[in-house]
mmCIF file of C-alpha atoms in Angstrom:
data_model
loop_
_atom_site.group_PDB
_atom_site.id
_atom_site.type_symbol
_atom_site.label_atom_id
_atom_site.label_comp_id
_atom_site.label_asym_id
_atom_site.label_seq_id
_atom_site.Cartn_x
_atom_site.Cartn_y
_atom_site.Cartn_z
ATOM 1 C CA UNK A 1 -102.237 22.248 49.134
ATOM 2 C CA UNK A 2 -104.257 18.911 47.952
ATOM 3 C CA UNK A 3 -102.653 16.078 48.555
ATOM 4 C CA UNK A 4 -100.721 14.560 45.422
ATOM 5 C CA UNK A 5 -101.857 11.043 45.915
ATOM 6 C CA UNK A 6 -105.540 12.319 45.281
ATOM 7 C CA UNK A 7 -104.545 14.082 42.224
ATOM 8 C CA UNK A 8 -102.787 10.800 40.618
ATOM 9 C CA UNK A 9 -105.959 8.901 42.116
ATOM 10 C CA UNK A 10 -108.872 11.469 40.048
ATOM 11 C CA UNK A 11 -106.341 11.274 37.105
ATOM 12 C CA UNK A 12 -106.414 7.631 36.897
ATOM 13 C CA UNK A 13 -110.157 7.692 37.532
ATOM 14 C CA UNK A 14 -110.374 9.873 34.451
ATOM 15 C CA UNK A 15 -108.074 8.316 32.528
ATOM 16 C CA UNK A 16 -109.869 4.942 33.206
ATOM 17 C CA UNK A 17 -113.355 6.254 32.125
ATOM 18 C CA UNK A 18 -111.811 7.781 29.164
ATOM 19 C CA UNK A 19 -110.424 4.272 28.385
ATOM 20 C CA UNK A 20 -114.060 3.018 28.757
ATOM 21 C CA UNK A 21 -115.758 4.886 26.486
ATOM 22 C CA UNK A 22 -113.263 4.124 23.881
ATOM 23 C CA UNK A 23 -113.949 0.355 23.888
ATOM 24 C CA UNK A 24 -117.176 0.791 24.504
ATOM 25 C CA UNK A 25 -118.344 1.485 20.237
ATOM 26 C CA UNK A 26 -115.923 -1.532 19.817
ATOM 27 C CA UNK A 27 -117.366 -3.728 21.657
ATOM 28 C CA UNK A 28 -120.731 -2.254 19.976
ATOM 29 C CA UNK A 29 -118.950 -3.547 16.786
ATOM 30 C CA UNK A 30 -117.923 -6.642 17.450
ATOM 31 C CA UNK A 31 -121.425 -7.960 19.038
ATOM 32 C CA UNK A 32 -123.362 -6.351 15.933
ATOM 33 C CA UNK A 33 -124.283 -9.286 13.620
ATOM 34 C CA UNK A 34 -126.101 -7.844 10.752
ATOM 35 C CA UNK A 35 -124.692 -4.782 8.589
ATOM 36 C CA UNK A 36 -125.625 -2.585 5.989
ATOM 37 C CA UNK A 37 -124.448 -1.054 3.225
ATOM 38 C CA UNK A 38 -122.804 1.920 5.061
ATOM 39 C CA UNK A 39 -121.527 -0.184 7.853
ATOM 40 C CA UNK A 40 -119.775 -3.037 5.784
ATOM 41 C CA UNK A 41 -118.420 -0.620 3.101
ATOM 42 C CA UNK A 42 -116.538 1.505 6.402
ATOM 43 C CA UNK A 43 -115.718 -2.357 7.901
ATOM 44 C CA UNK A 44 -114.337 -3.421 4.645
ATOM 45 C CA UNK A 45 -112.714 -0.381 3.883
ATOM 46 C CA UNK A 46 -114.224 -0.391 0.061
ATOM 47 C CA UNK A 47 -116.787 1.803 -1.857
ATOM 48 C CA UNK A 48 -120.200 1.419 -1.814
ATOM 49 C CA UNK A 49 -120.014 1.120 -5.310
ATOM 50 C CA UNK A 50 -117.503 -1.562 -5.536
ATOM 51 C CA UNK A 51 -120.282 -3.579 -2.645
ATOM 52 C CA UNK A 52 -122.948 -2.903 -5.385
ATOM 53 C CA UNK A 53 -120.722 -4.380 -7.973
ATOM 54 C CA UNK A 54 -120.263 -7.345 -5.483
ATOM 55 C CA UNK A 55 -123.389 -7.912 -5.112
ATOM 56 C CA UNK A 56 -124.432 -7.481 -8.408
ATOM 57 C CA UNK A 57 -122.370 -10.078 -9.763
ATOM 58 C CA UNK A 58 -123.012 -12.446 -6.599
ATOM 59 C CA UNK A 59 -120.008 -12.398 -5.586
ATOM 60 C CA UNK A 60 -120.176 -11.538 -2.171
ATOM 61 C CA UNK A 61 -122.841 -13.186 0.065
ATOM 62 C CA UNK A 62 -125.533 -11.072 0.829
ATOM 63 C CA UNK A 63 -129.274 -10.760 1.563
ATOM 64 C CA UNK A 64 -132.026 -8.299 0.395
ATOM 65 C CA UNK A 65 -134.989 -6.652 2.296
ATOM 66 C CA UNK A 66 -137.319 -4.880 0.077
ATOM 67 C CA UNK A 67 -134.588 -2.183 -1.263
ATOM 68 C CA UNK A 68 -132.315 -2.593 1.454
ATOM 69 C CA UNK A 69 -129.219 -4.912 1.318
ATOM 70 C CA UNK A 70 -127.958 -6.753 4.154
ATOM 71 C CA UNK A 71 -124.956 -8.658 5.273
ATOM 72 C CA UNK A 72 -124.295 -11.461 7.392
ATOM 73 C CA UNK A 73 -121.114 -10.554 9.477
ATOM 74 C CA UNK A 74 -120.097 -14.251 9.954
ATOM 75 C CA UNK A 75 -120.514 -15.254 6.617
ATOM 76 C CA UNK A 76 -118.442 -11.961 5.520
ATOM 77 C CA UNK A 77 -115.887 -12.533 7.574
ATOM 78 C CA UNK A 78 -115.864 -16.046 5.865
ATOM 79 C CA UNK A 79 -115.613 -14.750 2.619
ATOM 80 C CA UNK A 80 -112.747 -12.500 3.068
ATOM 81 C CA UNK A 81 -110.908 -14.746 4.484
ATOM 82 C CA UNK A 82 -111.328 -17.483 1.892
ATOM 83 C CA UNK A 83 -109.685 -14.618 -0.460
ATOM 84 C CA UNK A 84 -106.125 -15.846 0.729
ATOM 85 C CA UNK A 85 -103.784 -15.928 -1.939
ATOM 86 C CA UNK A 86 -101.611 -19.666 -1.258
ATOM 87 C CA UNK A 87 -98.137 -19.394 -0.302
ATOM 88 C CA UNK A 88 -96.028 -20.964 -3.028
ATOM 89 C CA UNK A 89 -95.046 -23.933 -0.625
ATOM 90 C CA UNK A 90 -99.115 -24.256 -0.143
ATOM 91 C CA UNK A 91 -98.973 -24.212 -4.182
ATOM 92 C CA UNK A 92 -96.173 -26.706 -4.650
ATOM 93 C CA UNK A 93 -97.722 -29.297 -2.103
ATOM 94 C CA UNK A 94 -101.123 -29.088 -3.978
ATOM 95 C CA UNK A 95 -99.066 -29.514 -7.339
ATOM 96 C CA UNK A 96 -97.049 -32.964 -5.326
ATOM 97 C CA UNK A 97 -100.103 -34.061 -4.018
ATOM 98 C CA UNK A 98 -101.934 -34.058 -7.304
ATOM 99 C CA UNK A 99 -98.909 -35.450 -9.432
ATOM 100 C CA UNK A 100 -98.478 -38.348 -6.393
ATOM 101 C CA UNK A 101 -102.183 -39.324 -6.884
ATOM 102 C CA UNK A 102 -102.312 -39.125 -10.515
ATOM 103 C CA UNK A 103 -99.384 -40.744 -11.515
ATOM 104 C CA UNK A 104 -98.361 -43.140 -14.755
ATOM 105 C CA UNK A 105 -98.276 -46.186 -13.974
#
């Protein structure tokens, strides 16, 4: 009969190399700076089509290779995130702030 402690130790070595190779395509992921078409549509979780629309209408900041279109992760990441929708305190200080500065005198 094998001892039980080796069992739980070869599990745990399997489990942990398991665990590795599932973080591994992350990390692949995270470090990858420049994306195309098919990666940024799956990392965005849109259509191609709606990217070509996008793009189209420069509204999304891209660059172009010959026929291939590429995107700056950094600068999509920007992007998105400048798509925030304002709380409505966030709108009422803005509306304060403006009606403070431009008052009647």
């Amino acid at each position: 009969m094998e001892n039980p402690f080796e069992i739980i130790l070869e599990r745990l070595d399997r489990i942990e190399t398991l665990l590795l190779k599932i973080q591994e395509p992350q990390r692949e992921a995270d470090t990858k700076r420049v994306m195309n078409m098919n990666s940024l549509s799956e990392y965005l979780g849109i259509s191609k089509h709606t990217l070509y629309r996008l793009t189209s209408t420069r509204e999304i900041p891209h660059s172009k290779r010959g026929n291939r279109i590429l995107f700056d992760k950094q600068l999509i990441d920007e992007w998105a995130l400048g798509q925030r929708i304002k709380t409505r305190e966030e709108l009422e200080e803005e509306v304060n702030a403006y009606l403070f500065k431009n008052r009647i005198k």
